[in-house]
Amino acid sequence: MRHFRKISAGLIFGSSLVFSACRLDMHEQPRINPLAKSDFYTDQRGARPLIEGTVARGQLHEDTYFYTGKINGNPGDYMPFPVTKEVLERGRERYNIYCAPCHSVLGDGNGFIPSRGFARKPPSYHIERLQKAPLGYFYDVISSGFGIMLDYSAQIPPRDRWDIVAYIRALQLSQNATKADVPPGQEIPSQAPRFRDPGTGATLPVVEPHAANAEGSMKEESK
């Protein structure tokens, strides 16, 4: 019995040496580390250059205008997709996160950062030059930066950049609208909303959903 135990112990010890040797070989395989020197290639570079025309997965940017905002090197002036309520809501959300700290929620350049002594105040979106600027100009500034403003290409995906551009146009309209821009039949100023619940400060107010419709129908009946 003791003799059998000695043989078993010997087999276990021997097999452990064999398997550990295999594990070591698998971990220490002959290979070229990234950016390491290689004598195999004439240029001695271990990392080989990409084949011409190689495109990273998910990076086939065939729609040039969508990804640059430019047409033949010049800023375009149209949205690459329809502007909906959802687009503007997304644009407002992204704008308030990335743009409002400098440009303010109104887009007048009086954001939190300039108010705390930032060296250069950003221009207002409501000056004549930026009111006339094409949409692709704003997209390019977000993508590439301008002056001391760094680019936001790493933080904001292309689709969100366009959403922000649409919202900037909405901001410009909100601060510079005329009576001609008001839809027919809408009062100036609009009726104040009625609240089902005014809120407490910790909770948001709840607007009465049928108040506006009821007022409109009453006016129609009075006619």
mmCIF file of N, CA, C and O in Angstrom, residues 112-214:
data_model
loop_
_atom_site.group_PDB
_atom_site.id
_atom_site.type_symbol
_atom_site.label_atom_id
_atom_site.label_comp_id
_atom_site.label_asym_id
_atom_site.label_seq_id
_atom_site.Cartn_x
_atom_site.Cartn_y
_atom_site.Cartn_z
ATOM 1 N N PHE A 112 -22.101 80.275 -17.512
ATOM 2 C CA PHE A 112 -21.524 80.216 -16.168
ATOM 3 C C PHE A 112 -20.016 80.453 -16.194
ATOM 4 O O PHE A 112 -19.474 81.192 -15.371
ATOM 5 N N ILE A 113 -19.333 79.854 -17.147
ATOM 6 C CA ILE A 113 -17.872 79.969 -17.194
ATOM 7 C C ILE A 113 -17.420 81.393 -17.484
ATOM 8 O O ILE A 113 -16.561 81.933 -16.774
ATOM 9 N N PRO A 114 -17.967 82.088 -18.489
ATOM 10 C CA PRO A 114 -17.566 83.486 -18.689
ATOM 11 C C PRO A 114 -17.883 84.383 -17.492
ATOM 12 O O PRO A 114 -17.155 85.330 -17.211
ATOM 13 N N SER A 115 -18.965 84.068 -16.777
ATOM 14 C CA SER A 115 -19.334 84.893 -15.624
ATOM 15 C C SER A 115 -18.367 84.743 -14.463
ATOM 16 O O SER A 115 -18.381 85.548 -13.536
ATOM 17 N N ARG A 116 -17.517 83.704 -14.523
ATOM 18 C CA ARG A 116 -16.537 83.485 -13.456
ATOM 19 C C ARG A 116 -15.136 83.926 -13.875
ATOM 20 O O ARG A 116 -14.148 83.457 -13.329
ATOM 21 N N GLY A 117 -15.059 84.823 -14.864
ATOM 22 C CA GLY A 117 -13.786 85.419 -15.209
ATOM 23 C C GLY A 117 -13.033 84.753 -16.330
ATOM 24 O O GLY A 117 -11.820 84.936 -16.451
ATOM 25 N N PHE A 118 -13.725 83.959 -17.163
ATOM 26 C CA PHE A 118 -13.047 83.345 -18.307
ATOM 27 C C PHE A 118 -12.507 84.437 -19.219
ATOM 28 O O PHE A 118 -13.165 85.462 -19.443
ATOM 29 N N ALA A 119 -11.324 84.216 -19.762
ATOM 30 C CA ALA A 119 -10.609 85.283 -20.478
ATOM 31 C C ALA A 119 -11.390 85.843 -21.659
ATOM 32 O O ALA A 119 -11.426 87.058 -21.871
ATOM 33 N N ARG A 120 -12.029 84.961 -22.447
ATOM 34 C CA ARG A 120 -12.723 85.420 -23.645
ATOM 35 C C ARG A 120 -14.165 84.955 -23.632
ATOM 36 O O ARG A 120 -14.439 83.760 -23.484
ATOM 37 N N LYS A 121 -15.070 85.875 -23.804
ATOM 38 C CA LYS A 121 -16.494 85.552 -23.826
ATOM 39 C C LYS A 121 -16.885 85.074 -25.218
ATOM 40 O O LYS A 121 -16.531 85.706 -26.215
ATOM 41 N N PRO A 122 -17.603 83.960 -25.334
ATOM 42 C CA PRO A 122 -18.019 83.491 -26.665
ATOM 43 C C PRO A 122 -19.036 84.444 -27.272
ATOM 44 O O PRO A 122 -19.786 85.111 -26.555
ATOM 45 N N PRO A 123 -19.092 84.526 -28.598
ATOM 46 C CA PRO A 123 -20.059 85.428 -29.231
ATOM 47 C C PRO A 123 -21.485 84.927 -29.043
ATOM 48 O O PRO A 123 -21.730 83.736 -28.862
ATOM 49 N N SER A 124 -22.415 85.846 -29.093
ATOM 50 C CA SER A 124 -23.826 85.481 -29.015
ATOM 51 C C SER A 124 -24.270 84.867 -30.333
ATOM 52 O O SER A 124 -23.855 85.300 -31.411
ATOM 53 N N TYR A 125 -25.128 83.865 -30.253
ATOM 54 C CA TYR A 125 -25.694 83.284 -31.469
ATOM 55 C C TYR A 125 -26.657 84.250 -32.159
ATOM 56 O O TYR A 125 -27.062 84.001 -33.294
ATOM 57 N N HIS A 126 -27.007 85.327 -31.468
ATOM 58 C CA HIS A 126 -28.046 86.209 -31.983
ATOM 59 C C HIS A 126 -27.494 87.425 -32.724
ATOM 60 O O HIS A 126 -28.273 88.288 -33.129
ATOM 61 N N ILE A 127 -26.180 87.486 -32.879
ATOM 62 C CA ILE A 127 -25.627 88.557 -33.705
ATOM 63 C C ILE A 127 -25.896 88.236 -35.175
ATOM 64 O O ILE A 127 -26.119 87.071 -35.549
ATOM 65 N N GLU A 128 -25.863 89.265 -36.013
ATOM 66 C CA GLU A 128 -26.240 89.092 -37.416
ATOM 67 C C GLU A 128 -25.360 88.064 -38.124
ATOM 68 O O GLU A 128 -25.846 87.256 -38.926
ATOM 69 N N ARG A 129 -24.057 88.069 -37.834
ATOM 70 C CA ARG A 129 -23.147 87.144 -38.519
ATOM 71 C C ARG A 129 -23.546 85.694 -38.280
ATOM 72 O O ARG A 129 -23.556 84.882 -39.222
ATOM 73 N N LEU A 130 -23.877 85.331 -37.048
ATOM 74 C CA LEU A 130 -24.204 83.938 -36.744
ATOM 75 C C LEU A 130 -25.648 83.604 -37.102
ATOM 76 O O LEU A 130 -25.969 82.433 -37.331
ATOM 77 N N GLN A 131 -26.522 84.612 -37.149
ATOM 78 C CA GLN A 131 -27.875 84.339 -37.628
ATOM 79 C C GLN A 131 -27.858 83.946 -39.101
ATOM 80 O O GLN A 131 -28.681 83.145 -39.547
ATOM 81 N N LYS A 132 -26.920 84.511 -39.843
ATOM 82 C CA LYS A 132 -26.821 84.214 -41.271
ATOM 83 C C LYS A 132 -25.882 83.047 -41.564
ATOM 84 O O LYS A 132 -25.795 82.606 -42.723
ATOM 85 N N ALA A 133 -25.184 82.556 -40.559
ATOM 86 C CA ALA A 133 -24.233 81.462 -40.775
ATOM 87 C C ALA A 133 -24.971 80.193 -41.182
ATOM 88 O O ALA A 133 -26.031 79.877 -40.623
ATOM 89 N N PRO A 134 -24.461 79.445 -42.151
ATOM 90 C CA PRO A 134 -25.123 78.193 -42.570
ATOM 91 C C PRO A 134 -25.036 77.137 -41.474
ATOM 92 O O PRO A 134 -24.162 77.183 -40.602
ATOM 93 N N LEU A 135 -25.937 76.183 -41.519
ATOM 94 C CA LEU A 135 -25.992 75.136 -40.491
ATOM 95 C C LEU A 135 -24.689 74.345 -40.422
ATOM 96 O O LEU A 135 -24.230 73.967 -39.342
ATOM 97 N N GLY A 136 -24.097 74.083 -41.587
ATOM 98 C CA GLY A 136 -22.859 73.319 -41.608
ATOM 99 C C GLY A 136 -21.726 74.011 -40.884
ATOM 100 O O GLY A 136 -20.787 73.356 -40.416
ATOM 101 N N TYR A 137 -21.797 75.351 -40.773
ATOM 102 C CA TYR A 137 -20.760 76.093 -40.043
ATOM 103 C C TYR A 137 -20.765 75.701 -38.573
ATOM 104 O O TYR A 137 -19.712 75.448 -37.978
ATOM 105 N N PHE A 138 -21.948 75.635 -37.959
ATOM 106 C CA PHE A 138 -22.036 75.264 -36.542
ATOM 107 C C PHE A 138 -21.582 73.820 -36.339
ATOM 108 O O PHE A 138 -20.901 73.513 -35.354
ATOM 109 N N TYR A 139 -21.952 72.954 -37.271
ATOM 110 C CA TYR A 139 -21.523 71.559 -37.163
ATOM 111 C C TYR A 139 -20.005 71.462 -37.207
ATOM 112 O O TYR A 139 -19.387 70.717 -36.438
ATOM 113 N N ASP A 140 -19.385 72.224 -38.105
ATOM 114 C CA ASP A 140 -17.931 72.181 -38.247
ATOM 115 C C ASP A 140 -17.243 72.719 -37.000
ATOM 116 O O ASP A 140 -16.206 72.187 -36.576
ATOM 117 N N VAL A 141 -17.789 73.756 -36.400
ATOM 118 C CA VAL A 141 -17.197 74.314 -35.181
ATOM 119 C C VAL A 141 -17.267 73.299 -34.039
ATOM 120 O O VAL A 141 -16.314 73.121 -33.277
ATOM 121 N N ILE A 142 -18.406 72.619 -33.916
ATOM 122 C CA ILE A 142 -18.515 71.583 -32.873
ATOM 123 C C ILE A 142 -17.502 70.469 -33.128
ATOM 124 O O ILE A 142 -16.876 69.959 -32.197
ATOM 125 N N SER A 143 -17.329 70.105 -34.393
ATOM 126 C CA SER A 143 -16.449 68.979 -34.744
ATOM 127 C C SER A 143 -14.975 69.336 -34.659
ATOM 128 O O SER A 143 -14.158 68.508 -34.230
ATOM 129 N N SER A 144 -14.624 70.557 -35.070
ATOM 130 C CA SER A 144 -13.207 70.915 -35.215
ATOM 131 C C SER A 144 -12.728 71.960 -34.222
ATOM 132 O O SER A 144 -11.521 72.211 -34.126
ATOM 133 N N GLY A 145 -13.650 72.604 -33.516
ATOM 134 C CA GLY A 145 -13.265 73.674 -32.614
ATOM 135 C C GLY A 145 -13.118 74.992 -33.356
ATOM 136 O O GLY A 145 -13.132 75.046 -34.590
ATOM 137 N N PHE A 146 -12.968 76.069 -32.570
ATOM 138 C CA PHE A 146 -12.808 77.390 -33.176
ATOM 139 C C PHE A 146 -12.131 78.299 -32.152
ATOM 140 O O PHE A 146 -12.609 78.433 -31.021
ATOM 141 N N GLY A 147 -11.021 78.932 -32.543
ATOM 142 C CA GLY A 147 -10.316 79.800 -31.608
ATOM 143 C C GLY A 147 -9.826 79.017 -30.400
ATOM 144 O O GLY A 147 -9.152 77.988 -30.537
ATOM 145 N N ILE A 148 -10.210 79.463 -29.211
ATOM 146 C CA ILE A 148 -9.803 78.757 -27.987
ATOM 147 C C ILE A 148 -10.794 77.660 -27.609
ATOM 148 O O ILE A 148 -10.579 76.941 -26.627
ATOM 149 N N MET A 149 -11.870 77.535 -28.368
ATOM 150 C CA MET A 149 -12.825 76.447 -28.113
ATOM 151 C C MET A 149 -12.283 75.158 -28.705
ATOM 152 O O MET A 149 -11.985 75.076 -29.890
ATOM 153 N N LEU A 150 -12.148 74.139 -27.865
ATOM 154 C CA LEU A 150 -11.675 72.847 -28.331
ATOM 155 C C LEU A 150 -12.782 72.119 -29.092
ATOM 156 O O LEU A 150 -13.968 72.430 -28.937
ATOM 157 N N ASP A 151 -12.378 71.153 -29.900
ATOM 158 C CA ASP A 151 -13.385 70.372 -30.622
ATOM 159 C C ASP A 151 -14.072 69.387 -29.679
ATOM 160 O O ASP A 151 -13.509 68.979 -28.667
ATOM 161 N N TYR A 152 -15.304 69.035 -30.035
ATOM 162 C CA TYR A 152 -16.096 68.092 -29.242
ATOM 163 C C TYR A 152 -16.374 66.813 -30.028
ATOM 164 O O TYR A 152 -17.346 66.111 -29.753
ATOM 165 N N SER A 153 -15.501 66.499 -30.973
ATOM 166 C CA SER A 153 -15.724 65.317 -31.807
ATOM 167 C C SER A 153 -15.661 64.026 -30.996
ATOM 168 O O SER A 153 -16.316 63.043 -31.348
ATOM 169 N N ALA A 154 -14.865 64.016 -29.919
ATOM 170 C CA ALA A 154 -14.751 62.809 -29.102
ATOM 171 C C ALA A 154 -15.923 62.670 -28.139
ATOM 172 O O ALA A 154 -16.307 61.554 -27.778
ATOM 173 N N GLN A 155 -16.509 63.790 -27.729
ATOM 174 C CA GLN A 155 -17.584 63.741 -26.739
ATOM 175 C C GLN A 155 -18.973 63.641 -27.357
ATOM 176 O O GLN A 155 -19.877 63.056 -26.751
ATOM 177 N N ILE A 156 -19.154 64.220 -28.544
ATOM 178 C CA ILE A 156 -20.494 64.305 -29.123
ATOM 179 C C ILE A 156 -20.526 63.563 -30.450
ATOM 180 O O ILE A 156 -19.817 63.939 -31.391
ATOM 181 N N PRO A 157 -21.315 62.514 -30.583
ATOM 182 C CA PRO A 157 -21.422 61.782 -31.856
ATOM 183 C C PRO A 157 -21.994 62.676 -32.952
ATOM 184 O O PRO A 157 -22.669 63.670 -32.669
ATOM 185 N N PRO A 158 -21.749 62.339 -34.231
ATOM 186 C CA PRO A 158 -22.232 63.175 -35.343
ATOM 187 C C PRO A 158 -23.724 63.464 -35.293
ATOM 188 O O PRO A 158 -24.150 64.595 -35.532
ATOM 189 N N ARG A 159 -24.545 62.452 -35.011
ATOM 190 C CA ARG A 159 -25.995 62.666 -34.980
ATOM 191 C C ARG A 159 -26.362 63.705 -33.919
ATOM 192 O O ARG A 159 -27.170 64.605 -34.155
ATOM 193 N N ASP A 160 -25.748 63.616 -32.738
ATOM 194 C CA ASP A 160 -26.042 64.578 -31.684
ATOM 195 C C ASP A 160 -25.561 65.975 -32.049
ATOM 196 O O ASP A 160 -26.161 66.977 -31.627
ATOM 197 N N ARG A 161 -24.480 66.068 -32.815
ATOM 198 C CA ARG A 161 -24.009 67.395 -33.242
ATOM 199 C C ARG A 161 -25.064 68.067 -34.107
ATOM 200 O O ARG A 161 -25.333 69.267 -33.959
ATOM 201 N N TRP A 162 -25.673 67.310 -35.012
ATOM 202 C CA TRP A 162 -26.726 67.877 -35.849
ATOM 203 C C TRP A 162 -27.945 68.239 -35.016
ATOM 204 O O TRP A 162 -28.616 69.251 -35.292
ATOM 205 N N ASP A 163 -28.265 67.438 -34.009
ATOM 206 C CA ASP A 163 -29.382 67.774 -33.125
ATOM 207 C C ASP A 163 -29.117 69.108 -32.426
ATOM 208 O O ASP A 163 -30.020 69.937 -32.272
ATOM 209 N N ILE A 164 -27.881 69.313 -31.993
ATOM 210 C CA ILE A 164 -27.516 70.581 -31.355
ATOM 211 C C ILE A 164 -27.636 71.738 -32.344
ATOM 212 O O ILE A 164 -28.116 72.821 -32.002
ATOM 213 N N VAL A 165 -27.188 71.508 -33.577
ATOM 214 C CA VAL A 165 -27.285 72.552 -34.609
ATOM 215 C C VAL A 165 -28.742 72.962 -34.806
ATOM 216 O O VAL A 165 -29.066 74.163 -34.890
ATOM 217 N N ALA A 166 -29.639 71.987 -34.881
ATOM 218 C CA ALA A 166 -31.066 72.294 -35.043
ATOM 219 C C ALA A 166 -31.572 73.106 -33.856
ATOM 220 O O ALA A 166 -32.363 74.051 -34.026
ATOM 221 N N TYR A 167 -31.123 72.756 -32.660
ATOM 222 C CA TYR A 167 -31.576 73.480 -31.475
ATOM 223 C C TYR A 167 -31.011 74.901 -31.435
ATOM 224 O O TYR A 167 -31.697 75.829 -30.983
ATOM 225 N N ILE A 168 -29.787 75.094 -31.926
ATOM 226 C CA ILE A 168 -29.224 76.448 -31.992
ATOM 227 C C ILE A 168 -30.089 77.329 -32.893
ATOM 228 O O ILE A 168 -30.361 78.492 -32.579
ATOM 229 N N ARG A 169 -30.532 76.776 -34.029
ATOM 230 C CA ARG A 169 -31.428 77.531 -34.900
ATOM 231 C C ARG A 169 -32.734 77.873 -34.165
ATOM 232 O O ARG A 169 -33.292 78.973 -34.323
ATOM 233 N N ALA A 170 -33.239 76.933 -33.371
ATOM 234 C CA ALA A 170 -34.459 77.194 -32.606
ATOM 235 C C ALA A 170 -34.215 78.292 -31.573
ATOM 236 O O ALA A 170 -35.092 79.148 -31.344
ATOM 237 N N LEU A 171 -33.044 78.296 -30.942
ATOM 238 C CA LEU A 171 -32.703 79.364 -29.995
ATOM 239 C C LEU A 171 -32.676 80.713 -30.693
ATOM 240 O O LEU A 171 -33.178 81.715 -30.162
ATOM 241 N N GLN A 172 -32.070 80.751 -31.869
ATOM 242 C CA GLN A 172 -32.003 82.007 -32.609
ATOM 243 C C GLN A 172 -33.400 82.519 -32.945
ATOM 244 O O GLN A 172 -33.689 83.707 -32.827
ATOM 245 N N LEU A 173 -34.275 81.614 -33.362
ATOM 246 C CA LEU A 173 -35.645 81.999 -33.686
ATOM 247 C C LEU A 173 -36.383 82.471 -32.435
ATOM 248 O O LEU A 173 -37.138 83.450 -32.479
ATOM 249 N N SER A 174 -36.146 81.816 -31.302
ATOM 250 C CA SER A 174 -36.862 82.162 -30.070
ATOM 251 C C SER A 174 -36.536 83.565 -29.588
ATOM 252 O O SER A 174 -37.372 84.225 -28.955
ATOM 253 N N GLN A 175 -35.343 84.040 -29.860
ATOM 254 C CA GLN A 175 -34.927 85.356 -29.387
ATOM 255 C C GLN A 175 -35.090 86.452 -30.440
ATOM 256 O O GLN A 175 -34.909 87.635 -30.140
ATOM 257 N N ASN A 176 -35.405 86.058 -31.665
ATOM 258 C CA ASN A 176 -35.491 87.049 -32.738
ATOM 259 C C ASN A 176 -36.740 86.889 -33.593
ATOM 260 O O ASN A 176 -36.785 87.378 -34.724
ATOM 261 N N ALA A 177 -37.747 86.208 -33.067
ATOM 262 C CA ALA A 177 -38.969 85.975 -33.837
ATOM 263 C C ALA A 177 -39.785 87.264 -33.982
ATOM 264 O O ALA A 177 -39.713 88.158 -33.128
ATOM 265 N N THR A 178 -40.539 87.344 -35.040
ATOM 266 C CA THR A 178 -41.442 88.471 -35.280
ATOM 267 C C THR A 178 -42.875 87.957 -35.314
ATOM 268 O O THR A 178 -43.126 86.749 -35.284
ATOM 269 N N LYS A 179 -43.830 88.873 -35.402
ATOM 270 C CA LYS A 179 -45.236 88.471 -35.466
ATOM 271 C C LYS A 179 -45.515 87.627 -36.704
ATOM 272 O O LYS A 179 -46.406 86.783 -36.706
ATOM 273 N N ALA A 180 -44.735 87.859 -37.765
ATOM 274 C CA ALA A 180 -44.938 87.094 -38.995
ATOM 275 C C ALA A 180 -44.593 85.622 -38.810
ATOM 276 O O ALA A 180 -45.049 84.772 -39.577
ATOM 277 N N ASP A 181 -43.786 85.314 -37.781
ATOM 278 C CA ASP A 181 -43.400 83.924 -37.529
ATOM 279 C C ASP A 181 -44.433 83.175 -36.693
ATOM 280 O O ASP A 181 -44.324 81.960 -36.527
ATOM 281 N N VAL A 182 -45.416 83.879 -36.152
ATOM 282 C CA VAL A 182 -46.424 83.254 -35.298
ATOM 283 C C VAL A 182 -47.469 82.568 -36.170
ATOM 284 O O VAL A 182 -47.998 83.171 -37.113
ATOM 285 N N PRO A 183 -47.811 81.301 -35.897
ATOM 286 C CA PRO A 183 -48.824 80.598 -36.703
ATOM 287 C C PRO A 183 -50.174 81.311 -36.639
ATOM 288 O O PRO A 183 -50.527 81.915 -35.619
ATOM 289 N N PRO A 184 -50.942 81.271 -37.706
ATOM 290 C CA PRO A 184 -52.265 81.922 -37.711
ATOM 291 C C PRO A 184 -53.172 81.369 -36.614
ATOM 292 O O PRO A 184 -53.207 80.164 -36.368
ATOM 293 N N GLY A 185 -53.892 82.261 -35.952
ATOM 294 C CA GLY A 185 -54.835 81.851 -34.919
ATOM 295 C C GLY A 185 -54.251 81.769 -33.529
ATOM 296 O O GLY A 185 -54.992 81.564 -32.561
ATOM 297 N N GLN A 186 -52.940 81.921 -33.399
ATOM 298 C CA GLN A 186 -52.317 81.833 -32.076
ATOM 299 C C GLN A 186 -52.213 83.229 -31.474
ATOM 300 O O GLN A 186 -51.801 84.179 -32.139
ATOM 301 N N GLU A 187 -52.612 83.363 -30.217
ATOM 302 C CA GLU A 187 -52.623 84.662 -29.555
ATOM 303 C C GLU A 187 -51.210 85.132 -29.250
ATOM 304 O O GLU A 187 -50.294 84.332 -29.064
ATOM 305 N N ILE A 188 -51.059 86.442 -29.200
ATOM 306 C CA ILE A 188 -49.786 87.056 -28.805
ATOM 307 C C ILE A 188 -50.081 88.029 -27.663
ATOM 308 O O ILE A 188 -50.772 89.028 -27.861
ATOM 309 N N PRO A 189 -49.590 87.818 -26.456
ATOM 310 C CA PRO A 189 -48.857 86.608 -26.061
ATOM 311 C C PRO A 189 -49.795 85.425 -25.859
ATOM 312 O O PRO A 189 -51.011 85.593 -25.772
ATOM 313 N N SER A 190 -49.234 84.241 -25.802
ATOM 314 C CA SER A 190 -50.027 83.031 -25.608
ATOM 315 C C SER A 190 -50.641 83.031 -24.216
ATOM 316 O O SER A 190 -50.124 83.658 -23.276
ATOM 317 N N GLN A 191 -51.749 82.317 -24.085
ATOM 318 C CA GLN A 191 -52.388 82.183 -22.786
ATOM 319 C C GLN A 191 -51.477 81.414 -21.824
ATOM 320 O O GLN A 191 -50.801 80.469 -22.212
ATOM 321 N N ALA A 192 -51.466 81.871 -20.587
ATOM 322 C CA ALA A 192 -50.667 81.176 -19.570
ATOM 323 C C ALA A 192 -51.252 79.787 -19.327
ATOM 324 O O ALA A 192 -52.479 79.613 -19.346
ATOM 325 N N PRO A 193 -50.427 78.783 -19.127
ATOM 326 C CA PRO A 193 -50.944 77.424 -18.900
ATOM 327 C C PRO A 193 -51.647 77.301 -17.557
ATOM 328 O O PRO A 193 -51.352 78.037 -16.607
ATOM 329 N N ARG A 194 -52.599 76.409 -17.495
ATOM 330 C CA ARG A 194 -53.271 76.091 -16.235
ATOM 331 C C ARG A 194 -52.649 74.832 -15.656
ATOM 332 O O ARG A 194 -52.371 73.884 -16.382
ATOM 333 N N PHE A 195 -52.464 74.843 -14.357
ATOM 334 C CA PHE A 195 -51.773 73.737 -13.702
ATOM 335 C C PHE A 195 -52.752 72.903 -12.893
ATOM 336 O O PHE A 195 -53.537 73.426 -12.092
ATOM 337 N N ARG A 196 -52.692 71.618 -13.125
ATOM 338 C CA ARG A 196 -53.444 70.676 -12.293
ATOM 339 C C ARG A 196 -52.801 70.586 -10.922
ATOM 340 O O ARG A 196 -53.479 70.484 -9.906
ATOM 341 N N ASP A 197 -51.466 70.624 -10.901
ATOM 342 C CA ASP A 197 -50.706 70.597 -9.654
ATOM 343 C C ASP A 197 -49.566 71.596 -9.809
ATOM 344 O O ASP A 197 -48.719 71.439 -10.696
ATOM 345 N N PRO A 198 -49.507 72.658 -9.004
ATOM 346 C CA PRO A 198 -48.470 73.677 -9.175
ATOM 347 C C PRO A 198 -47.067 73.210 -8.789
ATOM 348 O O PRO A 198 -46.091 73.884 -9.094
ATOM 349 N N GLY A 199 -46.969 72.055 -8.137
ATOM 350 C CA GLY A 199 -45.655 71.579 -7.714
ATOM 351 C C GLY A 199 -45.247 72.177 -6.376
ATOM 352 O O GLY A 199 -45.824 73.166 -5.909
ATOM 353 N N THR A 200 -44.245 71.593 -5.793
ATOM 354 C CA THR A 200 -43.803 72.041 -4.460
ATOM 355 C C THR A 200 -42.394 72.617 -4.455
ATOM 356 O O THR A 200 -41.917 73.052 -3.418
ATOM 357 N N GLY A 201 -41.720 72.611 -5.583
ATOM 358 C CA GLY A 201 -40.309 72.983 -5.615
ATOM 359 C C GLY A 201 -39.451 71.736 -5.693
ATOM 360 O O GLY A 201 -38.441 71.705 -6.394
ATOM 361 N N ALA A 202 -39.878 70.715 -4.971
ATOM 362 C CA ALA A 202 -39.190 69.423 -5.055
ATOM 363 C C ALA A 202 -39.796 68.567 -6.165
ATOM 364 O O ALA A 202 -39.162 67.646 -6.663
ATOM 365 N N THR A 203 -41.046 68.901 -6.556
ATOM 366 C CA THR A 203 -41.710 68.182 -7.643
ATOM 367 C C THR A 203 -42.076 69.175 -8.744
ATOM 368 O O THR A 203 -42.318 70.361 -8.481
ATOM 369 N N LEU A 204 -42.137 68.699 -9.981
ATOM 370 C CA LEU A 204 -42.463 69.555 -11.112
ATOM 371 C C LEU A 204 -43.968 69.813 -11.186
ATOM 372 O O LEU A 204 -44.767 68.969 -10.769
ATOM 373 N N PRO A 205 -44.370 70.980 -11.703
ATOM 374 C CA PRO A 205 -45.805 71.232 -11.874
ATOM 375 C C PRO A 205 -46.389 70.348 -12.967
ATOM 376 O O PRO A 205 -45.693 69.920 -13.883
ATOM 377 N N VAL A 206 -47.698 70.088 -12.863
ATOM 378 C CA VAL A 206 -48.405 69.280 -13.847
ATOM 379 C C VAL A 206 -49.379 70.192 -14.584
ATOM 380 O O VAL A 206 -50.270 70.793 -13.968
ATOM 381 N N VAL A 207 -49.208 70.321 -15.896
ATOM 382 C CA VAL A 207 -50.057 71.195 -16.702
ATOM 383 C C VAL A 207 -51.377 70.502 -17.004
ATOM 384 O O VAL A 207 -51.412 69.304 -17.315
ATOM 385 N N GLU A 208 -52.478 71.268 -16.920
ATOM 386 C CA GLU A 208 -53.784 70.744 -17.277
ATOM 387 C C GLU A 208 -53.813 70.489 -18.782
ATOM 388 O O GLU A 208 -53.679 71.436 -19.576
ATOM 389 N N PRO A 209 -53.945 69.237 -19.225
ATOM 390 C CA PRO A 209 -53.777 68.937 -20.649
ATOM 391 C C PRO A 209 -54.866 69.504 -21.552
ATOM 392 O O PRO A 209 -54.620 69.819 -22.696
ATOM 393 N N HIS A 210 -56.094 69.656 -21.040
ATOM 394 C CA HIS A 210 -57.203 70.060 -21.895
ATOM 395 C C HIS A 210 -57.507 71.547 -21.798
ATOM 396 O O HIS A 210 -58.451 72.025 -22.408
ATOM 397 N N ALA A 211 -56.706 72.276 -21.047
ATOM 398 C CA ALA A 211 -57.014 73.692 -20.852
ATOM 399 C C ALA A 211 -56.917 74.458 -22.153
ATOM 400 O O ALA A 211 -57.805 75.229 -22.515
ATOM 401 N N ALA A 212 -55.821 74.246 -22.884
ATOM 402 C CA ALA A 212 -55.618 74.978 -24.139
ATOM 403 C C ALA A 212 -56.693 74.618 -25.160
ATOM 404 O O ALA A 212 -57.227 75.476 -25.850
ATOM 405 N N ASN A 213 -57.025 73.320 -25.231
ATOM 406 C CA ASN A 213 -58.034 72.892 -26.196
ATOM 407 C C ASN A 213 -59.403 73.468 -25.862
ATOM 408 O O ASN A 213 -60.174 73.854 -26.738
ATOM 409 N N ALA A 214 -59.708 73.538 -24.547
ATOM 410 C CA ALA A 214 -61.001 74.061 -24.126
ATOM 411 C C ALA A 214 -61.126 75.536 -24.481
ATOM 412 O O ALA A 214 -62.166 75.995 -24.959
#
